[in-house]
Coordinates of C-alpha atoms in Angstrom, one line a residue:
M11 CA -21.3 17.3 -6.7
K12 CA -22.0 13.6 -8.1
T13 CA -18.9 11.1 -8.3
P14 CA -18.4 9.8 -11.7
P15 CA -18.4 6.4 -12.5
L16 CA -15.0 4.4 -12.0
S17 CA -13.0 3.9 -14.9
P18 CA -13.3 0.3 -15.9
A19 CA -10.4 -1.1 -15.1
A20 CA -10.0 1.1 -11.9
V21 CA -10.0 -0.7 -8.3
F22 CA -10.7 2.6 -6.6
E23 CA -10.1 6.3 -7.3
T24 CA -9.7 10.0 -5.6
S25 CA -9.2 13.1 -6.9
R26 CA -5.5 12.9 -7.6
L27 CA -5.0 9.2 -8.0
V28 CA -6.2 5.8 -10.0
A29 CA -5.6 2.5 -8.8
R30 CA -5.5 0.1 -11.0
R31 CA -4.6 -3.8 -11.2
V32 CA -0.5 -4.0 -12.1
E33 CA 0.4 -4.8 -15.2
V34 CA 3.8 -6.6 -16.8
A35 CA 4.6 -3.6 -18.5
D36 CA 4.5 -1.8 -14.9
A37 CA 7.7 -3.7 -14.0
A38 CA 9.9 -0.4 -15.1
A39 CA 7.5 1.8 -13.1
M40 CA 7.8 -0.2 -9.8
H41 CA 11.5 -0.8 -10.3
K42 CA 11.7 3.6 -10.0
V43 CA 10.0 3.1 -6.3
Y44 CA 11.8 -0.5 -5.1
G45 CA 15.5 0.3 -7.1
D46 CA 15.3 3.6 -4.9
A47 CA 17.8 3.1 -2.0
G48 CA 16.3 5.9 0.1
A49 CA 12.8 5.0 -0.8
M50 CA 13.4 0.8 0.5
R51 CA 15.0 1.9 3.9
W52 CA 11.7 1.1 5.7
V53 CA 10.8 -1.9 3.1
G54 CA 11.9 -5.7 3.9
D55 CA 15.8 -5.5 4.6
G56 CA 15.9 -2.2 3.3
K57 CA 18.2 -3.2 0.3
P58 CA 16.5 -1.6 -3.3
L59 CA 15.4 -4.6 -5.4
D60 CA 16.8 -4.8 -9.3
L61 CA 14.3 -5.0 -12.5
T62 CA 14.1 -9.0 -12.3
Q63 CA 12.9 -9.0 -8.8
C64 CA 10.3 -6.2 -9.9
E65 CA 9.4 -8.3 -12.4
H66 CA 9.2 -11.5 -10.2
W67 CA 6.9 -9.0 -7.8
V68 CA 4.9 -8.6 -10.8
E69 CA 4.6 -12.4 -11.5
V70 CA 3.6 -12.8 -7.5
T71 CA 0.8 -9.9 -7.3
H72 CA -0.7 -11.3 -10.4
R73 CA -0.8 -14.6 -8.1
N74 CA -2.3 -12.8 -5.5
Y75 CA -5.3 -11.6 -7.5
A76 CA -5.9 -15.4 -8.7
A77 CA -5.8 -16.9 -5.0
R78 CA -7.6 -13.6 -3.2
G79 CA -9.0 -11.2 -6.0
Y80 CA -6.4 -8.3 -4.7
G81 CA -2.9 -8.2 -3.9
M82 CA -1.0 -4.5 -5.1
F83 CA -2.5 -2.2 -7.0
A84 CA -0.5 0.3 -10.0
L85 CA -0.9 4.1 -8.3
V86 CA -1.9 6.2 -11.3
S87 CA -1.4 10.3 -11.3
R88 CA -4.6 11.6 -12.9
E89 CA -2.4 14.9 -13.6
S90 CA 0.5 12.3 -15.6
G91 CA -1.4 9.4 -16.4
L92 CA 2.3 7.9 -14.6
V93 CA 2.0 5.1 -12.4
I94 CA 3.9 6.8 -9.5
G95 CA 4.0 3.9 -6.8
F96 CA 1.5 1.5 -5.8
C97 CA -1.0 0.7 -2.6
G98 CA -2.8 -2.6 -1.6
L99 CA -3.2 -5.4 0.5
V100 CA -1.3 -8.6 0.9
H101 CA -0.7 -11.5 3.4
P102 CA 3.0 -11.6 3.9
G103 CA 4.6 -15.1 4.7
G104 CA 1.0 -16.3 4.6
Q105 CA 0.0 -14.4 7.8
A106 CA -4.0 -14.2 8.1
E107 CA -4.8 -11.0 8.3
A108 CA -4.8 -8.6 5.5
E109 CA -1.9 -6.2 5.6
I110 CA -1.8 -2.6 3.5
K111 CA 1.2 -1.4 1.7
Y112 CA 2.4 1.5 -0.1
A113 CA 5.3 3.3 -1.4
L114 CA 5.8 6.1 -4.0
C115 CA 8.3 7.6 -6.1
R116 CA 10.2 9.9 -4.0
E117 CA 9.5 13.1 -6.0
H118 CA 5.8 12.7 -4.8
W119 CA 6.5 12.2 -0.9
G120 CA 4.9 14.8 1.2
K121 CA 2.2 15.5 -0.7
G122 CA -0.7 13.5 0.8
L123 CA -1.0 11.2 -2.1
A124 CA -0.2 7.7 0.2
S125 CA -2.8 9.1 3.3
E126 CA -4.8 9.5 0.1
A127 CA -4.1 6.7 -1.3
A128 CA -4.4 4.2 2.3
A129 CA -7.5 5.4 3.1
A130 CA -9.4 4.7 -0.2
M131 CA -7.5 1.2 -0.1
L132 CA -9.0 0.2 3.2
A133 CA -12.3 1.5 1.7
V134 CA -12.8 -0.7 -0.6
A135 CA -10.9 -3.5 1.5
S136 CA -14.5 -3.3 3.1
T137 CA -17.1 -2.9 0.0
D138 CA -15.0 -4.9 -2.5
F139 CA -13.1 -7.4 -0.8
G140 CA -15.2 -8.1 2.7
L141 CA -12.3 -7.5 4.6
Q142 CA -13.3 -6.4 8.5
Q143 CA -9.7 -6.0 9.4
V144 CA -6.5 -4.9 7.9
I145 CA -3.2 -4.1 9.7
A146 CA -0.1 -2.3 8.9
T147 CA 3.2 -3.0 10.2
T148 CA 6.2 -0.2 10.5
A149 CA 9.3 0.6 11.7
T150 CA 9.0 1.9 14.9
E151 CA 11.2 4.6 14.2
N152 CA 9.0 5.6 10.8
V153 CA 7.3 8.4 11.8
A154 CA 6.2 9.5 8.7
S155 CA 4.1 6.3 8.0
H156 CA 2.7 6.5 11.1
R157 CA 1.4 9.5 9.7
V158 CA 0.1 8.5 7.2
L159 CA -1.8 5.6 8.7
L160 CA -3.5 7.6 11.2
K161 CA -4.6 9.6 8.5
A162 CA -6.0 6.9 6.5
G163 CA -7.9 5.8 9.7
M164 CA -5.7 3.3 11.2
Q165 CA -5.3 2.6 15.2
R166 CA -2.2 2.5 16.4
G167 CA -1.8 -1.2 17.5
P168 CA 1.0 -3.0 19.9
V169 CA 4.7 -2.6 19.1
Q170 CA 5.9 -6.3 18.5
R171 CA 9.8 -7.3 19.4
N172 CA 11.0 -9.5 16.6
D173 CA 13.3 -12.2 17.0
D174 CA 16.3 -10.0 15.7
G175 CA 15.5 -7.6 19.0
S176 CA 14.0 -5.1 16.8
E177 CA 10.5 -4.0 17.2
T178 CA 7.4 -3.3 14.8
Q179 CA 4.5 -0.7 15.6
V180 CA 1.5 -2.3 14.6
F181 CA -1.5 -0.5 13.3
V182 CA -5.3 -1.9 12.8
W183 CA -7.8 -0.8 10.9
Q184 CA -11.6 -1.9 11.6
A185 CA -14.8 -1.9 8.9
G186 CA -17.0 0.8 10.0
A187 CA -15.0 1.8 13.3
R188 CA -14.6 5.3 11.9
E189 CA -18.3 6.0 11.4
N190 CA -19.2 3.9 14.6
A191 CA -17.1 6.7 16.4
L192 CA -18.9 9.7 14.9

C-alpha cells in the first residue's frame, strides 16, 4: 500500500497523528496539557503552567524554528482534528544535543500515541533535520516514559546525578542504529 503524501503543513504523519508547527492559536490547546498538574508531574519543576506561560512557550517555539528549523510540534488527532499534545526536539539551556520532548492530554495516555509520535519524530530528526543523535531525559522513576522511549527506538544510557541530589535517566538514539542492528 502506497503511503499518501504528507499534508503541506505536516512535519510528519502517522496512522493516527499529524504533527505540524505550533501556531499562536494553539496556546489554549497547549495549556490543556501544560495546565494539568498530573501531566506535569514529570516535567521541569513539576508545576503546571498558566495560559500566559503557554503563550510564551509558543513564542519560544517559534524562535526555535527560526534558529534551528525545528522545535516542538503540535500533535493533531486524525480522528478528531484536535491538538492533543506536542512532540519535538529542543536544546534545553543551550545544550549541544537535541533532546526529544513530548506530552499528551491525559485522556490520550495509554494508547501508544506517545511512542508513535516519538518514533516518527526520531525518523525526521535524521532525514529532515540532519541529526545523527538525539537524547531524552526522564526521572528515574518515570517508568511509563522509559517504555515510550525504548519502544520508539532509543537505548537506555547513563543515570546522571543532578546538583540537587536527584537522578535523571538518559536515553540515546543514533541515526541508523536500529537498521544496523537488524
